[in-house]
PDB file of C-alpha atoms in Angstrom:
ATOM      1  CA  UNK P   1     188.549 108.593 -20.216  1.00  0.00           C
ATOM      2  CA  UNK P   2     190.716 108.430 -17.118  1.00  0.00           C
ATOM      3  CA  UNK P   3     193.366 105.762 -17.220  1.00  0.00           C
ATOM      4  CA  UNK P   4     193.339 103.114 -14.516  1.00  0.00           C
ATOM      5  CA  UNK P   5     196.421 102.386 -12.424  1.00  0.00           C
ATOM      6  CA  UNK P   6     197.792 100.042 -15.039  1.00  0.00           C
ATOM      7  CA  UNK P   7     201.133  99.747 -13.229  1.00  0.00           C
ATOM      8  CA  UNK P   8     199.428  97.613 -10.591  1.00  0.00           C
ATOM      9  CA  UNK P   9     199.036  94.982 -13.331  1.00  0.00           C
ATOM     10  CA  UNK P  10     202.776  94.592 -14.020  1.00  0.00           C
ATOM     11  CA  UNK P  11     202.849  91.270 -12.180  1.00  0.00           C
ATOM     12  CA  UNK P  12     200.211  89.921 -14.599  1.00  0.00           C
ATOM     13  CA  UNK P  13     202.563  90.109 -17.593  1.00  0.00           C
ATOM     14  CA  UNK P  14     204.351  87.124 -19.024  1.00  0.00           C
ATOM     15  CA  UNK P  15     205.473  86.642 -22.621  1.00  0.00           C
ATOM     16  CA  UNK P  16     203.515  83.382 -22.949  1.00  0.00           C
ATOM     17  CA  UNK P  17     200.302  84.924 -21.597  1.00  0.00           C
ATOM     18  CA  UNK P  18     200.755  87.908 -23.905  1.00  0.00           C
ATOM     19  CA  UNK P  19     201.086  85.767 -27.035  1.00  0.00           C
ATOM     20  CA  UNK P  20     198.126  83.620 -25.964  1.00  0.00           C
ATOM     21  CA  UNK P  21     195.887  86.629 -25.296  1.00  0.00           C
ATOM     22  CA  UNK P  22     196.763  88.410 -28.540  1.00  0.00           C
ATOM     23  CA  UNK P  23     196.142  85.266 -30.573  1.00  0.00           C
ATOM     24  CA  UNK P  24     192.742  84.784 -28.884  1.00  0.00           C
ATOM     25  CA  UNK P  25     191.501  88.361 -29.252  1.00  0.00           C
ATOM     26  CA  UNK P  26     193.225  89.502 -32.446  1.00  0.00           C
ATOM     27  CA  UNK P  27     190.199  89.620 -34.747  1.00  0.00           C
ATOM     28  CA  UNK P  28     187.864  90.992 -32.076  1.00  0.00           C
ATOM     29  CA  UNK P  29     190.396  93.585 -30.899  1.00  0.00           C
ATOM     30  CA  UNK P  30     191.280  94.873 -34.339  1.00  0.00           C
ATOM     31  CA  UNK P  31     194.541  95.661 -36.046  1.00  0.00           C
ATOM     32  CA  UNK P  32     195.167  98.916 -34.153  1.00  0.00           C
ATOM     33  CA  UNK P  33     195.109  97.358 -30.691  1.00  0.00           C
ATOM     34  CA  UNK P  34     197.146  94.359 -31.791  1.00  0.00           C
ATOM     35  CA  UNK P  35     199.693  96.574 -33.574  1.00  0.00           C
ATOM     36  CA  UNK P  36     200.119  98.787 -30.486  1.00  0.00           C
ATOM     37  CA  UNK P  37     200.511  95.711 -28.277  1.00  0.00           C
ATOM     38  CA  UNK P  38     203.045  94.109 -30.614  1.00  0.00           C
ATOM     39  CA  UNK P  39     205.124  97.279 -30.849  1.00  0.00           C
ATOM     40  CA  UNK P  40     205.261  97.498 -27.066  1.00  0.00           C
ATOM     41  CA  UNK P  41     206.073  93.797 -26.783  1.00  0.00           C
ATOM     42  CA  UNK P  42     208.948  94.035 -29.256  1.00  0.00           C
ATOM     43  CA  UNK P  43     210.156  97.337 -27.769  1.00  0.00           C
ATOM     44  CA  UNK P  44     210.304  95.637 -24.380  1.00  0.00           C
ATOM     45  CA  UNK P  45     212.885  93.253 -25.830  1.00  0.00           C
ATOM     46  CA  UNK P  46     215.165  96.092 -26.989  1.00  0.00           C
ATOM     47  CA  UNK P  47     218.300  96.807 -25.004  1.00  0.00           C
ATOM     48  CA  UNK P  48     218.034 100.487 -25.969  1.00  0.00           C
ATOM     49  CA  UNK P  49     214.913 101.075 -23.844  1.00  0.00           C
ATOM     50  CA  UNK P  50     215.307 102.431 -20.315  1.00  0.00           C
ATOM     51  CA  UNK P  51     214.265 100.389 -17.287  1.00  0.00           C
ATOM     52  CA  UNK P  52     211.633 103.015 -16.510  1.00  0.00           C
ATOM     53  CA  UNK P  53     210.074 102.662 -19.957  1.00  0.00           C
ATOM     54  CA  UNK P  54     210.264  98.875 -19.715  1.00  0.00           C
ATOM     55  CA  UNK P  55     208.364  99.062 -16.429  1.00  0.00           C
ATOM     56  CA  UNK P  56     205.658 101.153 -18.133  1.00  0.00           C
ATOM     57  CA  UNK P  57     205.454  98.661 -20.984  1.00  0.00           C
ATOM     58  CA  UNK P  58     205.199  95.685 -18.626  1.00  0.00           C
ATOM     59  CA  UNK P  59     202.417  97.459 -16.720  1.00  0.00           C
ATOM     60  CA  UNK P  60     200.491  98.195 -19.909  1.00  0.00           C
ATOM     61  CA  UNK P  61     200.868  94.688 -21.305  1.00  0.00           C
ATOM     62  CA  UNK P  62     199.980  93.202 -17.919  1.00  0.00           C
ATOM     63  CA  UNK P  63     196.835  95.331 -17.889  1.00  0.00           C
ATOM     64  CA  UNK P  64     195.947  94.153 -21.369  1.00  0.00           C
ATOM     65  CA  UNK P  65     196.257  90.460 -20.571  1.00  0.00           C
ATOM     66  CA  UNK P  66     194.654  90.646 -17.146  1.00  0.00           C
ATOM     67  CA  UNK P  67     191.051  89.443 -17.036  1.00  0.00           C
ATOM     68  CA  UNK P  68     190.382  92.056 -14.348  1.00  0.00           C
ATOM     69  CA  UNK P  69     190.422  95.586 -15.717  1.00  0.00           C
ATOM     70  CA  UNK P  70     188.278  98.725 -15.725  1.00  0.00           C
ATOM     71  CA  UNK P  71     186.043  97.569 -18.587  1.00  0.00           C
ATOM     72  CA  UNK P  72     185.774  93.759 -18.840  1.00  0.00           C
ATOM     73  CA  UNK P  73     187.023  92.502 -22.200  1.00  0.00           C
ATOM     74  CA  UNK P  74     183.919  90.327 -22.620  1.00  0.00           C
ATOM     75  CA  UNK P  75     181.681  93.387 -23.084  1.00  0.00           C
ATOM     76  CA  UNK P  76     181.127  93.718 -26.844  1.00  0.00           C
ATOM     77  CA  UNK P  77     182.602  96.757 -28.603  1.00  0.00           C
ATOM     78  CA  UNK P  78     183.717  98.722 -25.514  1.00  0.00           C
ATOM     79  CA  UNK P  79     185.416  95.847 -23.683  1.00  0.00           C
ATOM     80  CA  UNK P  80     188.811  96.508 -25.201  1.00  0.00           C
ATOM     81  CA  UNK P  81     188.713 100.330 -25.378  1.00  0.00           C
ATOM     82  CA  UNK P  82     190.391 100.731 -21.997  1.00  0.00           C
ATOM     83  CA  UNK P  83     193.121  98.318 -23.060  1.00  0.00           C
ATOM     84  CA  UNK P  84     193.728 100.315 -26.239  1.00  0.00           C
ATOM     85  CA  UNK P  85     193.802 103.577 -24.261  1.00  0.00           C
ATOM     86  CA  UNK P  86     196.473 102.209 -21.910  1.00  0.00           C
ATOM     87  CA  UNK P  87     198.544 100.801 -24.783  1.00  0.00           C
ATOM     88  CA  UNK P  88     198.397 104.060 -26.762  1.00  0.00           C
ATOM     89  CA  UNK P  89     199.236 106.113 -23.664  1.00  0.00           C
ATOM     90  CA  UNK P  90     202.403 104.089 -23.058  1.00  0.00           C
ATOM     91  CA  UNK P  91     203.230 103.904 -26.752  1.00  0.00           C
ATOM     92  CA  UNK P  92     203.209 107.706 -26.930  1.00  0.00           C
ATOM     93  CA  UNK P  93     205.667 107.816 -24.034  1.00  0.00           C
ATOM     94  CA  UNK P  94     208.128 105.366 -25.607  1.00  0.00           C
ATOM     95  CA  UNK P  95     207.592 106.141 -29.313  1.00  0.00           C
ATOM     96  CA  UNK P  96     211.022 107.750 -29.614  1.00  0.00           C
ATOM     97  CA  UNK P  97     212.632 104.417 -28.699  1.00  0.00           C
ATOM     98  CA  UNK P  98     210.677 102.427 -31.294  1.00  0.00           C
ATOM     99  CA  UNK P  99     213.036 101.497 -34.099  1.00  0.00           C
ATOM    100  CA  UNK P 100     211.823 100.985 -37.685  1.00  0.00           C
ATOM    101  CA  UNK P 101     212.709  97.292 -37.403  1.00  0.00           C
ATOM    102  CA  UNK P 102     210.237  96.927 -34.523  1.00  0.00           C
ATOM    103  CA  UNK P 103     207.468  98.546 -36.554  1.00  0.00           C
ATOM    104  CA  UNK P 104     208.248  96.234 -39.471  1.00  0.00           C
ATOM    105  CA  UNK P 105     208.279  93.170 -37.222  1.00  0.00           C
ATOM    106  CA  UNK P 106     204.920  94.132 -35.697  1.00  0.00           C
ATOM    107  CA  UNK P 107     203.412  94.749 -39.126  1.00  0.00           C
ATOM    108  CA  UNK P 108     204.728  91.411 -40.374  1.00  0.00           C
ATOM    109  CA  UNK P 109     203.161  89.618 -37.402  1.00  0.00           C
ATOM    110  CA  UNK P 110     199.836  91.360 -38.110  1.00  0.00           C
ATOM    111  CA  UNK P 111     199.761  89.677 -41.500  1.00  0.00           C
ATOM    112  CA  UNK P 112     199.298  86.333 -39.730  1.00  0.00           C
ATOM    113  CA  UNK P 113     195.980  87.467 -38.240  1.00  0.00           C
ATOM    114  CA  UNK P 114     194.669  90.186 -40.577  1.00  0.00           C
ATOM    115  CA  UNK P 115     194.268  90.749 -44.289  1.00  0.00           C
ATOM    116  CA  UNK P 116     195.798  93.765 -46.061  1.00  0.00           C
ATOM    117  CA  UNK P 117     192.631  95.883 -45.833  1.00  0.00           C
ATOM    118  CA  UNK P 118     192.533  95.419 -42.060  1.00  0.00           C
ATOM    119  CA  UNK P 119     196.238  96.161 -41.722  1.00  0.00           C
ATOM    120  CA  UNK P 120     195.781  99.466 -43.549  1.00  0.00           C
ATOM    121  CA  UNK P 121     193.892 100.690 -40.428  1.00  0.00           C
ATOM    122  CA  UNK P 122     197.220 101.166 -38.673  1.00  0.00           C
ATOM    123  CA  UNK P 123     198.461 103.643 -41.278  1.00  0.00           C
ATOM    124  CA  UNK P 124     196.468 106.448 -39.674  1.00  0.00           C
ATOM    125  CA  UNK P 125     197.775 105.808 -36.162  1.00  0.00           C
ATOM    126  CA  UNK P 126     199.729 108.791 -34.863  1.00  0.00           C
ATOM    127  CA  UNK P 127     201.982 108.751 -31.821  1.00  0.00           C
TER     128      UNK P 127
END
């Protein structure tokens, strides 16, 4: 799968829109997508992350919350695969800047939307 130009979506990102979108799609998107999005969201707030990496994160999160993307989110099953691909791509680039506290915070937030069995899905995610 070729990634779209997700950086063109940077102007679509806002913290309020991000929280709203994640809350709306959490169950349909699955724990892996939500976990990746939350890690990027919390990493964006870190002062230890470079401006370049923050720009990548904003582009990825903007792509995720935009209603206009390569595969429309409304399409069952595959609608969110492009969003996950973009999030994982950026997460791999910034993984070295992700502190354990951010991972814990993201996991804690997952518990508001998912049960323990669903949260276990993230244990096999490799970056």
